[in-house]
Structure formats: C-alpha cells, structure tokens
Amino acid sequence: MARKPIIAGNWKMNNTIAETKALIEDLKPLVKDAKCDVVICTPYTDLATAVELTKGSNIKVGAENVHWAEKGAFTGEISAKMLVELGVEYVIIGHSERRQYFGETDATVNARTKAALQAGLKPIICVGETLEQREKNRTKSVVRKQINGAFDGIDADELKNIVVAYEPVWAIGTGKTATSEQAEETIKNIRSMVAKLYGRKLANKLRIQYGGSMNPKNVSELMAQPNIDGGLIGGASLKAVDFSQVVNY
Ligand code: PGA
C-alpha cells in the first residue's frame, strides 16, 4: 500500500507571468530528481506559462479553483474544460481561504469536485478546522462533515484521482505548524472516515497531504508520520530554494 508522496505548491494570488517564468526556471533543476510527485498550483493567468515551461519536466501544474458548470453566465469563473484544454492536471478545491472569504460550502466543494473529475482533472480537496473549533474539541466532527460533504455521490473508482489536503486553518500562513502528532491524528481520522465511505482498501490508497506553514525545517518530521503523504505548501512554495527543499525532504 505504498502511496507516492505528493508535494504541491499553492501560490495563491502571487506571481505575475514574468515572476512565474523566473520561479519555474529556478525550480526545474532543483526538483528534477524528486522522489515525490511535484505540483505547482498557480493563478489562472499563469497557467499557460506554467504548463509551457514545465513541459518535459517532472513538475505538474494545477489551478486553484474550478467552477462546477460546463459553461454559462458565471462572470469571473473558469470551467474544468478550459483548464484541461490548457494542459492543467490538478485543481485545488475548497481551500479554507475560499471557504472563509468567498462563501465556499461543502456543497459547492462537492459540485466543483464532480465537475473536475468528470473533465479528467485531479482534485486536491482541502479540509480543516478553525482555531475556535479545535479549542472546542470539534476538529473531528468538523472535518467529518467536510469529508462526507466533499465525497457525496462520488464513485469509488474516482478515489485514485483525488488527493485530500488537511489544513488546519490556524496553521495557514501563520508560521504556526500543527505538531506532527496533531497532523497525523487528524489525517489518520480522515483515512478512517474515507474507509467508512469506500472501504479500508481504497482508503489506504488515498493520498492525504498536510498543509499549514509546512517548510524546509518541519517537512521531514511531518513526512515521517505514517498517514501523511505530502504537503500543500503556501508561503514556502514562492521561493525556489525553499520549495525544492520541501520537495527533496
Ligand atoms: P502556508 O499555506 O504554507 O503559507 O501556511 C498553506 C495553504 O494555504 O495551502
């Protein structure tokens, strides 16, 4: 049941096209011998450049969101088909910043996931509790609701194309990483929740990342945990050296 680790950068709203070119050119030689899958998720405006510049390399490209409809009157949105046509392979869905600032719900996460899968994209589904929820001992119930919501109506044979990212909201961009025990505990719980939905065998194949201030210093300890299969990296993905050190942990 060896799961290949996957380290993905989440650039968020950073990097112009010029900056994208420079970062990718710096990154390519630094990660070329990576033993894990390497993904960079970029703003929509950088995707074409990222796909072009990573051709023939081991870096895969992802978007940071996708709409659930095939097309239509959804000003400002981007469809799965548009991403596929660009050569994009992954897409982040339900990041906590989307949930917090843009009204993303478990239902919209589910709808986006279905649209992504149908188009052949690989969703990276984000879940995680806020500090208040953790302090009230609600981490497990909050994450269970997010997992059950995200996977509602999704076929078992799609599981192989899905990555889950556990990102405690209080650890994102704060420099405050979950301890490896905290991360492992919840990620193990997530695996059990998925096992309840799809059976243990498939759950054991699902790749689950940790995200939240993951960096060159803490990556090894987090990756040493038996259930942690990678990371979703924000801040540390914006510098080639830092990101490569996480990738080559
Ligand atoms: P961070 O962001 O690494 O800057 O904490 C992680 C994320 O939001 O995916």
GROMACS .gro file of C-alpha atoms and ligand atoms in nm:
model
  258
    1MET     CA    1   0.000   0.000   0.000
    2ALA     CA    2   0.283   0.233  -0.079
    3ARG     CA    3   0.142   0.574  -0.155
    4LYS     CA    4   0.362   0.803  -0.365
    5PRO     CA    5   0.406   1.130  -0.176
    6ILE     CA    6   0.280   1.445  -0.344
    7ILE     CA    7   0.413   1.791  -0.264
    8ALA     CA    8   0.208   2.072  -0.415
    9GLY     CA    9   0.272   2.444  -0.409
   10ASN     CA   10  -0.026   2.672  -0.365
   11TRP     CA   11   0.084   3.006  -0.499
   12LYS     CA   12  -0.245   3.176  -0.404
   13MET     CA   13  -0.266   3.528  -0.554
   14ASN     CA   14   0.105   3.562  -0.618
   15ASN     CA   15   0.333   3.583  -0.923
   16THR     CA   16   0.290   3.768  -1.249
   17ILE     CA   17   0.379   3.591  -1.571
   18ALA     CA   18   0.733   3.732  -1.556
   19GLU     CA   19   0.771   3.613  -1.198
   20THR     CA   20   0.628   3.275  -1.292
   21LYS     CA   21   0.890   3.231  -1.565
   22ALA     CA   22   1.174   3.313  -1.326
   23LEU     CA   23   1.045   3.090  -1.048
   24ILE     CA   24   0.988   2.787  -1.270
   25GLU     CA   25   1.328   2.819  -1.439
   26ASP     CA   26   1.490   2.830  -1.096
   27LEU     CA   27   1.282   2.542  -0.969
   28LYS     CA   28   1.321   2.290  -1.251
   29PRO     CA   29   1.684   2.188  -1.189
   30LEU     CA   30   1.633   2.190  -0.813
   31VAL     CA   31   1.348   1.938  -0.813
   32LYS     CA   32   1.437   1.724  -1.113
   33ASP     CA   33   1.535   1.422  -0.901
   34ALA     CA   34   1.238   1.440  -0.665
   35LYS     CA   35   1.104   1.109  -0.542
   36CYS     CA   36   0.756   1.253  -0.490
   37ASP     CA   37   0.505   1.398  -0.732
   38VAL     CA   38   0.571   1.770  -0.766
   39VAL     CA   39   0.284   2.008  -0.844
   40ILE     CA   40   0.258   2.385  -0.864
   41CYS     CA   41  -0.088   2.540  -0.841
   42THR     CA   42  -0.087   2.887  -0.990
   43PRO     CA   43  -0.326   3.175  -1.057
   44TYR     CA   44  -0.528   3.130  -1.377
   45THR     CA   45  -0.326   3.395  -1.558
   46ASP     CA   46  -0.002   3.199  -1.501
   47LEU     CA   47  -0.130   2.857  -1.602
   48ALA     CA   48  -0.048   2.867  -1.973
   49THR     CA   49   0.306   2.985  -1.898
   50ALA     CA   50   0.348   2.723  -1.625
   51VAL     CA   51   0.229   2.441  -1.850
   52GLU     CA   52   0.457   2.554  -2.132
   53LEU     CA   53   0.767   2.591  -1.914
   54THR     CA   54   0.722   2.263  -1.726
   55LYS     CA   55   0.680   2.053  -2.042
   56GLY     CA   56   0.927   1.766  -2.034
   57SER     CA   57   0.998   1.821  -1.665
   58ASN     CA   58   0.866   1.636  -1.361
   59ILE     CA   59   0.660   1.937  -1.247
   60LYS     CA   60   0.284   1.912  -1.287
   61VAL     CA   61   0.056   2.213  -1.297
   62GLY     CA   62  -0.266   2.276  -1.107
   63ALA     CA   63  -0.524   2.553  -1.081
   64GLU     CA   64  -0.651   2.695  -0.754
   65ASN     CA   65  -1.022   2.659  -0.821
   66VAL     CA   66  -1.271   2.546  -1.084
   67HIS     CA   67  -1.640   2.610  -1.143
   68TRP     CA   68  -1.897   2.330  -1.141
   69ALA     CA   69  -2.083   2.428  -1.456
   70GLU     CA   70  -1.968   2.337  -1.804
   71LYS     CA   71  -2.015   2.693  -1.923
   72GLY     CA   72  -2.254   2.982  -1.897
   73ALA     CA   73  -2.337   3.302  -1.714
   74PHE     CA   74  -2.090   3.282  -1.426
   75THR     CA   75  -1.890   3.602  -1.459
   76GLY     CA   76  -1.535   3.563  -1.340
   77GLU     CA   77  -1.540   3.184  -1.320
   78ILE     CA   78  -1.337   2.920  -1.508
   79SER     CA   79  -1.462   2.578  -1.620
   80ALA     CA   80  -1.290   2.243  -1.595
   81LYS     CA   81  -1.283   2.210  -1.972
   82MET     CA   82  -1.093   2.538  -2.001
   83LEU     CA   83  -0.831   2.407  -1.760
   84VAL     CA   84  -0.799   2.073  -1.933
   85GLU     CA   85  -0.750   2.243  -2.267
   86LEU     CA   86  -0.459   2.438  -2.118
   87GLY     CA   87  -0.291   2.115  -2.007
   88VAL     CA   88  -0.363   2.159  -1.638
   89GLU     CA   89  -0.371   1.833  -1.439
   90TYR     CA   90  -0.464   1.919  -1.080
   91VAL     CA   91  -0.701   2.163  -0.914
   92ILE     CA   92  -0.729   2.279  -0.553
   93ILE     CA   93  -1.089   2.272  -0.432
   94GLY     CA   94  -1.235   2.413  -0.111
   95HIS     CA   95  -0.926   2.586   0.022
   96SER     CA   96  -1.005   2.749   0.356
   97GLU     CA   97  -0.948   3.094   0.206
   98ARG     CA   98  -1.223   3.017  -0.046
   99ARG     CA   99  -1.448   2.892   0.233
  100GLN     CA  100  -1.369   3.193   0.453
  101TYR     CA  101  -1.372   3.482   0.203
  102PHE     CA  102  -1.576   3.356  -0.092
  103GLY     CA  103  -1.861   3.162   0.061
  104GLU     CA  104  -1.741   2.817  -0.041
  105THR     CA  105  -1.950   2.543   0.124
  106ASP     CA  106  -1.932   2.165   0.140
  107ALA     CA  107  -2.200   2.159  -0.132
  108THR     CA  108  -2.003   2.380  -0.370
  109VAL     CA  109  -1.686   2.184  -0.292
  110ASN     CA  110  -1.873   1.868  -0.388
  111ALA     CA  111  -2.008   2.023  -0.709
  112ARG     CA  112  -1.664   2.151  -0.812
  113THR     CA  113  -1.507   1.814  -0.734
  114LYS     CA  114  -1.758   1.631  -0.953
  115ALA     CA  115  -1.704   1.871  -1.242
  116ALA     CA  116  -1.326   1.843  -1.209
  117LEU     CA  117  -1.334   1.462  -1.207
  118GLN     CA  118  -1.570   1.446  -1.498
  119ALA     CA  119  -1.333   1.658  -1.705
  120GLY     CA  120  -1.033   1.447  -1.606
  121LEU     CA  121  -0.875   1.686  -1.356
  122LYS     CA  122  -0.734   1.562  -1.027
  123PRO     CA  123  -0.889   1.748  -0.733
  124ILE     CA  124  -0.692   1.839  -0.423
  125ILE     CA  125  -0.977   1.871  -0.174
  126CYS     CA  126  -0.899   2.087   0.130
  127VAL     CA  127  -1.050   2.036   0.473
  128GLY     CA  128  -0.959   2.167   0.818
  129GLU     CA  129  -1.086   2.324   1.136
  130THR     CA  130  -1.053   2.678   1.271
  131LEU     CA  131  -0.877   2.753   1.597
  132GLU     CA  132  -1.210   2.804   1.772
  133GLN     CA  133  -1.336   2.469   1.650
  134ARG     CA  134  -1.017   2.298   1.768
  135GLU     CA  135  -1.038   2.462   2.107
  136LYS     CA  136  -1.396   2.341   2.143
  137ASN     CA  137  -1.281   1.986   2.060
  138ARG     CA  138  -1.477   1.989   1.738
  139THR     CA  139  -1.193   1.910   1.497
  140LYS     CA  140  -1.309   1.557   1.422
  141SER     CA  141  -1.676   1.643   1.370
  142VAL     CA  142  -1.594   1.947   1.154
  143VAL     CA  143  -1.358   1.751   0.933
  144ARG     CA  144  -1.601   1.460   0.910
  145LYS     CA  145  -1.873   1.692   0.783
  146GLN     CA  146  -1.634   1.839   0.525
  147ILE     CA  147  -1.520   1.495   0.410
  148ASN     CA  148  -1.871   1.350   0.388
  149GLY     CA  149  -1.987   1.661   0.204
  150ALA     CA  150  -1.698   1.665  -0.042
  151PHE     CA  151  -1.731   1.295  -0.131
  152ASP     CA  152  -2.110   1.286  -0.154
  153GLY     CA  153  -2.209   1.090  -0.464
  154ILE     CA  154  -1.853   1.038  -0.583
  155ASP     CA  155  -1.783   0.690  -0.722
  156ALA     CA  156  -1.529   0.467  -0.555
  157ASP     CA  157  -1.334   0.432  -0.878
  158GLU     CA  158  -1.267   0.808  -0.877
  159LEU     CA  159  -1.079   0.788  -0.548
  160LYS     CA  160  -0.750   0.717  -0.721
  161ASN     CA  161  -0.768   1.059  -0.888
  162ILE     CA  162  -0.834   1.251  -0.567
  163VAL     CA  163  -0.592   1.399  -0.314
  164VAL     CA  164  -0.712   1.531   0.021
  165ALA     CA  165  -0.528   1.813   0.199
  166TYR     CA  166  -0.578   1.850   0.572
  167GLU     CA  167  -0.510   2.214   0.651
  168PRO     CA  168  -0.591   2.337   0.999
  169VAL     CA  169  -0.697   2.699   0.936
  170TRP     CA  170  -0.500   2.825   1.235
  171ALA     CA  171  -0.178   2.691   1.083
  172ILE     CA  172  -0.215   2.853   0.740
  173GLY     CA  173   0.017   3.144   0.678
  174THR     CA  174   0.070   3.189   1.050
  175GLY     CA  175   0.404   3.017   1.091
  176LYS     CA  176   0.225   2.804   1.347
  177THR     CA  177   0.252   2.446   1.221
  178ALA     CA  178   0.043   2.168   1.365
  179THR     CA  179   0.271   1.930   1.551
  180SER     CA  180   0.337   1.612   1.360
  181GLU     CA  181   0.123   1.430   1.618
  182GLN     CA  182  -0.172   1.668   1.566
  183ALA     CA  183  -0.142   1.640   1.189
  184GLU     CA  184  -0.108   1.261   1.198
  185GLU     CA  185  -0.403   1.221   1.435
  186THR     CA  186  -0.647   1.409   1.213
  187ILE     CA  187  -0.513   1.264   0.890
  188LYS     CA  188  -0.549   0.915   1.034
  189ASN     CA  189  -0.906   1.006   1.129
  190ILE     CA  190  -0.971   1.129   0.775
  191ARG     CA  191  -0.848   0.797   0.638
  192SER     CA  192  -1.093   0.617   0.867
  193MET     CA  193  -1.376   0.847   0.754
  194VAL     CA  194  -1.295   0.766   0.393
  195ALA     CA  195  -1.276   0.396   0.486
  196LYS     CA  196  -1.630   0.422   0.622
  197LEU     CA  197  -1.745   0.558   0.288
  198TYR     CA  198  -1.541   0.342   0.050
  199GLY     CA  199  -1.383   0.058   0.248
  200ARG     CA  200  -1.040   0.028   0.407
  201LYS     CA  201  -0.862  -0.093   0.095
  202LEU     CA  202  -0.940   0.216  -0.111
  203ALA     CA  203  -0.889   0.447   0.186
  204ASN     CA  204  -0.541   0.306   0.232
  205LYS     CA  205  -0.459   0.409  -0.124
  206LEU     CA  206  -0.583   0.768  -0.090
  207ARG     CA  207  -0.311   1.030  -0.067
  208ILE     CA  208  -0.366   1.278   0.215
  209GLN     CA  209  -0.147   1.585   0.248
  210TYR     CA  210  -0.082   1.811   0.540
  211GLY     CA  211  -0.089   2.189   0.481
  212GLY     CA  212  -0.024   2.487   0.704
  213SER     CA  213   0.317   2.653   0.740
  214MET     CA  214   0.496   2.345   0.611
  215ASN     CA  215   0.856   2.443   0.535
  216PRO     CA  216   1.208   2.305   0.489
  217LYS     CA  217   1.252   2.283   0.866
  218ASN     CA  218   0.943   2.084   0.961
  219VAL     CA  219   0.882   1.880   0.645
  220SER     CA  220   1.085   1.574   0.743
  221GLU     CA  221   0.914   1.525   1.074
  222LEU     CA  222   0.570   1.565   0.921
  223MET     CA  223   0.651   1.332   0.631
  224ALA     CA  224   0.780   1.068   0.873
  225GLN     CA  225   0.425   1.016   1.000
  226PRO     CA  226   0.267   0.700   0.858
  227ASN     CA  227  -0.052   0.863   0.728
  228ILE     CA  228   0.093   1.188   0.590
  229ASP     CA  229   0.152   1.154   0.217
  230GLY     CA  230   0.267   1.500   0.123
  231GLY     CA  231   0.209   1.867   0.168
  232LEU     CA  232   0.021   2.163   0.031
  233ILE     CA  233   0.268   2.446   0.059
  234GLY     CA  234   0.175   2.815   0.054
  235GLY     CA  235   0.441   3.063   0.159
  236ALA     CA  236   0.734   2.827   0.116
  237SER     CA  237   0.631   2.749  -0.244
  238LEU     CA  238   0.706   3.103  -0.358
  239LYS     CA  239   1.082   3.066  -0.328
  240ALA     CA  240   1.251   2.806  -0.549
  241VAL     CA  241   1.508   2.704  -0.290
  242ASP     CA  242   1.256   2.668  -0.008
  243PHE     CA  243   1.008   2.474  -0.218
  244SER     CA  244   1.280   2.246  -0.354
  245GLN     CA  245   1.397   2.174   0.000
  246VAL     CA  246   1.044   2.070   0.092
  247VAL     CA  247   1.016   1.858  -0.222
  248ASN     CA  248   1.353   1.693  -0.155
  249TYR     CA  249   1.284   1.644   0.218
  250PGA     P1  250   0.104   2.817   0.412
  250PGA     O1  251  -0.027   2.791   0.323
  250PGA     O2  252   0.202   2.710   0.376
  250PGA     O3  253   0.150   2.955   0.373
  250PGA     O4  254   0.062   2.810   0.554
  250PGA     C1  255  -0.073   2.661   0.302
  250PGA     C2  256  -0.201   2.666   0.224
  250PGA     O5  257  -0.281   2.758   0.245
  250PGA     O6  258  -0.226   2.580   0.137
   0.00000   0.00000   0.00000
